[in-house]
XYZ file of C-alpha atoms in Angstrom:
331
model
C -132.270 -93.446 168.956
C -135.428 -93.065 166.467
C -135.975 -89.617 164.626
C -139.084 -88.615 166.732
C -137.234 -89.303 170.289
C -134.279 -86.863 169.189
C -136.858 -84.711 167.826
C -138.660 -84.505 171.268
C -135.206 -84.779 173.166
C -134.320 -81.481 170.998
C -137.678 -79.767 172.017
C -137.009 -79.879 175.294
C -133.505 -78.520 175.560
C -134.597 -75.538 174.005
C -137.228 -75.458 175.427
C -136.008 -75.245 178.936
C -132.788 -72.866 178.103
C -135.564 -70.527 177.044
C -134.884 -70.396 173.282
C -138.203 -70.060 171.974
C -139.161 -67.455 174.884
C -139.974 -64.290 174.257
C -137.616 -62.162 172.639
C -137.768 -58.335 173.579
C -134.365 -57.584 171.308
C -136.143 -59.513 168.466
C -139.511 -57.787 168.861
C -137.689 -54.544 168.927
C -135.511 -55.347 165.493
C -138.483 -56.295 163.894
C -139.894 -53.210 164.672
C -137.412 -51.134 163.322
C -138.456 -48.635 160.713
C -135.046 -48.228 159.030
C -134.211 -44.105 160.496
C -133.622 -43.248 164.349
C -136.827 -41.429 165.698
C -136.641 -38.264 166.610
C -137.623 -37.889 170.378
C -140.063 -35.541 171.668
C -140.365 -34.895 175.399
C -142.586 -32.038 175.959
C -146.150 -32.464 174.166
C -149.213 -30.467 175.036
C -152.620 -31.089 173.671
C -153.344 -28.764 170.684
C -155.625 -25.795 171.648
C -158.842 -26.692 170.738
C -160.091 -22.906 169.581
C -157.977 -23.181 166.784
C -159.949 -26.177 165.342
C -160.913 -24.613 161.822
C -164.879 -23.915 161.094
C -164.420 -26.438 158.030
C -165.706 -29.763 156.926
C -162.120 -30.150 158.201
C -162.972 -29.197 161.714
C -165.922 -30.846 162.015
C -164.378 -34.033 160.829
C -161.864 -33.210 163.898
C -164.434 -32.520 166.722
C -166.920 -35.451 165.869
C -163.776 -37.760 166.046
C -163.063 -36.196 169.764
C -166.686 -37.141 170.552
C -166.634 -40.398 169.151
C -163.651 -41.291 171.437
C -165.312 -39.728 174.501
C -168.117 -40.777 173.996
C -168.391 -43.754 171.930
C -171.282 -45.547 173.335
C -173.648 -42.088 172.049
C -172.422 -42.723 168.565
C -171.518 -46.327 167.906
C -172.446 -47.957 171.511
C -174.981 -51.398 171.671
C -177.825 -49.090 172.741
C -177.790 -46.866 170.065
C -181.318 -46.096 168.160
C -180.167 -46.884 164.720
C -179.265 -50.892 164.496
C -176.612 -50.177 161.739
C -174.470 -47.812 163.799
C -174.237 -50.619 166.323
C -170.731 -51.126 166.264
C -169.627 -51.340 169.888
C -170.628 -54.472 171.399
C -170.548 -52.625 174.980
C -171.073 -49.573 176.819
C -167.858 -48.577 177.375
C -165.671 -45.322 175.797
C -162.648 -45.406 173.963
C -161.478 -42.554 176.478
C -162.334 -45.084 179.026
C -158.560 -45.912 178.906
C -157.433 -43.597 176.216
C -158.122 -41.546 179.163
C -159.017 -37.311 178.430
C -160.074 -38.104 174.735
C -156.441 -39.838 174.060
C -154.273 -36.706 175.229
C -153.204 -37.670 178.801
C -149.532 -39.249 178.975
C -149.422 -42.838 180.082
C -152.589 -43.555 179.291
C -152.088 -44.742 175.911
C -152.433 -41.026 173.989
C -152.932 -40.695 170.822
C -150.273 -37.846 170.108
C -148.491 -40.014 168.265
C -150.636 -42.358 166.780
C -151.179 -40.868 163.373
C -147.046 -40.726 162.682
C -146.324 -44.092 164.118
C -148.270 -46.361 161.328
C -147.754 -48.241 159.142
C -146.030 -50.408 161.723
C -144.710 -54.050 162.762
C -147.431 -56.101 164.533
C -146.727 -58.777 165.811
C -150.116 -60.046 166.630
C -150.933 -60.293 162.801
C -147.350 -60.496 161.816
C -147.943 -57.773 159.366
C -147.126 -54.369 158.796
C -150.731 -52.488 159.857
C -152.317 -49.587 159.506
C -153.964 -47.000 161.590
C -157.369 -48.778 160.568
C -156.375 -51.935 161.335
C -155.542 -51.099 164.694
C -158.475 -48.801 165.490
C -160.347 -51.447 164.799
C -158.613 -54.208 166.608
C -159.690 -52.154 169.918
C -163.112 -52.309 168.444
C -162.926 -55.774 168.399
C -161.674 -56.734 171.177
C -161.486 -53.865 174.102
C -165.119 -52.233 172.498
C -166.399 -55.962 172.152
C -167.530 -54.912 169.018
C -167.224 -55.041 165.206
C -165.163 -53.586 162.645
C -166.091 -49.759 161.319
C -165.889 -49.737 157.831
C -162.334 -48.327 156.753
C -163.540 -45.530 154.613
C -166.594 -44.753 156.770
C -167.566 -41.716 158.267
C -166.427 -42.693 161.568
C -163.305 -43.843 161.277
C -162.336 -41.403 158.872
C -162.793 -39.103 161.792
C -160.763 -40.801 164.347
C -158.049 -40.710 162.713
C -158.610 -37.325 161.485
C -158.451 -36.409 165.489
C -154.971 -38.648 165.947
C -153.892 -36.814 162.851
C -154.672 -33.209 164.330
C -153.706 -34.059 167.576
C -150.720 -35.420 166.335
C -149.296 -31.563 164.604
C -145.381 -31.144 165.139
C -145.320 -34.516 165.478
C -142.354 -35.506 163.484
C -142.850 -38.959 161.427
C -141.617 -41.362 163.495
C -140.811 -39.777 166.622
C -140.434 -41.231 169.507
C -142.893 -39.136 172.142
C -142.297 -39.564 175.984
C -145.579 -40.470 177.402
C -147.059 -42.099 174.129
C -146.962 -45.564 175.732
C -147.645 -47.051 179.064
C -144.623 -47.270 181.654
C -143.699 -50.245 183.224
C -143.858 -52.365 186.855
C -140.874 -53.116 187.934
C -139.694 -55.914 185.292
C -137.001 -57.262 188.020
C -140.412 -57.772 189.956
C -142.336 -59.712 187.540
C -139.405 -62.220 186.399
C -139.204 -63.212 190.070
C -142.632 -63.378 191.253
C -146.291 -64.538 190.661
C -148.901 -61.643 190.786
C -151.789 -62.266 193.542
C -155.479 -61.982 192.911
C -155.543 -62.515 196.790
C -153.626 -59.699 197.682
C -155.085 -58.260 194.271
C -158.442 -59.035 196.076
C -157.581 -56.545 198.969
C -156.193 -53.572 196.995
C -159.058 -53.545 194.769
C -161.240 -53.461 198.141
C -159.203 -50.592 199.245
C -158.986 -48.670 196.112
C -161.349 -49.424 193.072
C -164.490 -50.671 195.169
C -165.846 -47.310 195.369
C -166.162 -46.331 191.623
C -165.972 -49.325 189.847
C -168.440 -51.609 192.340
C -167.724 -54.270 194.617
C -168.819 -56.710 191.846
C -166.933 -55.012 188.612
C -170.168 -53.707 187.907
C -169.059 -50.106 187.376
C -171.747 -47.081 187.775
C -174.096 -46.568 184.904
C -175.592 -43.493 183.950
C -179.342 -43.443 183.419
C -180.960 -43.466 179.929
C -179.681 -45.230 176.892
C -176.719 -45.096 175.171
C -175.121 -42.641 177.844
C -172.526 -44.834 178.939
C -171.079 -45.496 182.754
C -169.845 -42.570 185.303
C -166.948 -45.394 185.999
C -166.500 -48.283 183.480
C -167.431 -52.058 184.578
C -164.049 -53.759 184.860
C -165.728 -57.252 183.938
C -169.055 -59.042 183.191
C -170.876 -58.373 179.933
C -170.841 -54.913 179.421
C -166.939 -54.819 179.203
C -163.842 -56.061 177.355
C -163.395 -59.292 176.100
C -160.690 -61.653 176.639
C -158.970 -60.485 173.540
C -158.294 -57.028 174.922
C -154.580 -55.861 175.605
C -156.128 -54.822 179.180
C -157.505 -58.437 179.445
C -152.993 -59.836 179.676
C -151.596 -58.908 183.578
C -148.810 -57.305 182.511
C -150.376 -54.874 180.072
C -152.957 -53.883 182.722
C -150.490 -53.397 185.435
C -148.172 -50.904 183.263
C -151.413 -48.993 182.600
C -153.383 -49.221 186.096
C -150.042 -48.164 187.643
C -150.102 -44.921 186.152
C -153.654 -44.097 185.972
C -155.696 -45.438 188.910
C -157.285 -44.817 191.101
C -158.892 -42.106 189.861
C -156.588 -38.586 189.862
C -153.160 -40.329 189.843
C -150.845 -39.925 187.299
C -147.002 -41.478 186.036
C -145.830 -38.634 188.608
C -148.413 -38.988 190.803
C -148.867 -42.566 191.395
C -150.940 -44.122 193.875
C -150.678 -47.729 193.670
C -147.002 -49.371 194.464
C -145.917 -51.669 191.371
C -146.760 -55.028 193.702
C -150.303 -53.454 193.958
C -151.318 -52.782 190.417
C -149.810 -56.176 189.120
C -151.535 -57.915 191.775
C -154.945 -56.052 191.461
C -154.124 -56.721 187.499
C -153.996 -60.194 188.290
C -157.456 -59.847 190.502
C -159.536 -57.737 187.266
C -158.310 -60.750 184.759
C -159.293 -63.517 187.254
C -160.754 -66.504 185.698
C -163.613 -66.374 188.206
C -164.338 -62.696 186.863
C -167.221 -62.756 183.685
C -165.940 -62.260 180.393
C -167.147 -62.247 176.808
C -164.222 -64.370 175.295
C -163.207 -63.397 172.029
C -162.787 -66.028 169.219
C -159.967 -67.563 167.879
C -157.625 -65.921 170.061
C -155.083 -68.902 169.231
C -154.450 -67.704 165.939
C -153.082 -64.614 167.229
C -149.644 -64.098 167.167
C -148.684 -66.543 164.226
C -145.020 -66.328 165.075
C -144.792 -68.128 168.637
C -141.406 -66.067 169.551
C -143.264 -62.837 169.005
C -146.384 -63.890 171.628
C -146.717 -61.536 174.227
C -145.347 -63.021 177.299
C -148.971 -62.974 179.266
C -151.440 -64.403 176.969
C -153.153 -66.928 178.599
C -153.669 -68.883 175.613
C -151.328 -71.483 173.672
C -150.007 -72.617 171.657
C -146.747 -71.405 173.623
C -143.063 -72.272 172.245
C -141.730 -72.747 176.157
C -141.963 -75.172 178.395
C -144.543 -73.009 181.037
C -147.880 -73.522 181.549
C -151.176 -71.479 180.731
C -151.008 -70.023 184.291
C -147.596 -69.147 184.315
C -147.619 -67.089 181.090
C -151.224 -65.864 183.257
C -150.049 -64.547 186.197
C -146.208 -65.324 185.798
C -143.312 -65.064 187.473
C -141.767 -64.340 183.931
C -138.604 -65.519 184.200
C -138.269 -68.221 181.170
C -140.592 -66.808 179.263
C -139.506 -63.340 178.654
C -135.840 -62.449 176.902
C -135.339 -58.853 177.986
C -133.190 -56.741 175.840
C -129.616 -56.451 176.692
């Protein structure tokens, strides 16, 4: 047998007993830091009267505002060209939701002790910078902010304040985004069908029976309820752009007044209406050279819809799954 047939022959045997999949044990040894994190369970926002009346403080509070309200500060409508930064209308808040403070919704409580960190989509150990401004590439649409600028420096002023007690580290319950039911997702497909109808039922009202979301009047004030696609939203680089990562989040947070103990939506329903959002029929800025992301194939998120891929699945499985074969959960 020549080289190159044993080479392919050897391809495909791993590839089809899953070696190259995803590795969730890998991912999470890679991540280790070295010390076992402390874990916090009980967090509550800092009280915002104690915010000192220094350069400090105001550093703090103009941080807050930028993630509220990002598209006042930074958005594409903005009267000053350079401050242009966001390349849409939405807020950071608008999934950070309550300026990064409520739990499941991606808070920032422990943002400022959890850098530098692994990341696998750079394969690099990042910083707090770095990953501000990977949402403001890809979920803002936007541009980088400069790394000693005004503006970031107060973001992560506002993670750091936020973060007080926080030991380095620490493992906070609430800091990231539960989960669908991962038994559900190795097994089955999500739906934009069925996604179809549960968005009808629940996310028509605010967010428009076309994505479109409701805009406030006037410029650079931003939307009552976010567009969910089309121009003025994320791109296809966005973490909330992969089914998965949009289910864990939408499952705790939406509609609008449900919470991780609260929830609304069933797990079937917010992967499905995941699935439905991140259609390919939906409008979508796409971001550039997404295929260089995740330079180490056995570290690529299991639902990015874009190669190259080291399994034997296609673009729409790693899309809309089921994920069995491409994700190695942790034993």
């Amino acid at each position: 047998m020549k080289v190159g047939s044993i080479v392919r022959l050897a391809l495909i045997v791993s590839c089809a007993s899953g070696l190259f999949a995803f590795d969730t044990a890998e991912l999470n040894k890679r991540s280790d830091k070295g010390f076992k994190p402390v874990v916090v369970k009980d967090w509550k926002a800092p009280d915002e009267s104690t915010i000192p009346n220094t350069l400090f403080g105001d550093t703090v509070r103009y941080g807050k505002a930028l993630v509220n309200e990002t598209y006042k500060y930074i958005g594409p409508e903005v009267s000053d060209p350079k401050m242009r930064y966001a390349g849409n209308n939405l807020a950071c808040s608008s999934c950070h939701q309550e300026a990064g403070t409520k739990k499941w919704s991606g808070p920032f409580m422990a943002s400022f002790a959890s850098f530098p960190q692994y990341r696998n989509r750079d394969e690099s150990i990042g910083s707090i910078e770095e990953r501000v401004n990977g949402c403001m590439g890809r979920s803002m649409n936007g541009k980088p902010l400069p790394e000693n600028g005004k503006e970031m420096r107060a973001i992560v002023t506002y993670m750091y304040w936020l973060g007080q007690g926080i030991p380095l580290g620490a493992k906070v319950e609430g800091a990231e985004f539960p989960q669908v039911n991962r038994k559900m997702i190795m097994s089955q497909a999500a739906d934009p069908i069925k996604g179809e109808k549960v968005y009808k039922e629940f996310c028509a009202s605010c967010h428009g029976d076309n994505g479109q979301g409701v805009k406030r009047e006037g410029k650079a004030n931003g939307y009552e309820y976010p567009p969910l696609w089309g121009k003025d939203s994320y791109n296809t680089g966005a973490g909330m752009f992969r089914v998965i990562r949009a289910a864990d989040w939408i499952v705790a947070n939406m509609p609008f007044g449900a919470d991780n103990k609260n929830r609304i939506l069933t797990d079937e329903q917010a992967y499905n209406v995941a699935a439905y959002i991140n259609n390919y029929d939906k409008p979508r800025d796409v971001k550039a050279n997404r295929e260089k992301d995740f330079p180490d194939l056995s570290m690529k998120v299991p639902d990015s819809d874009i190669g190259p891929y080291d399994d034997n699945k296609t673009r729409h499985q790693h899309k809309f799954g089921p994920y069995q074969g491409i994700i190695i959960p942790a034993k």
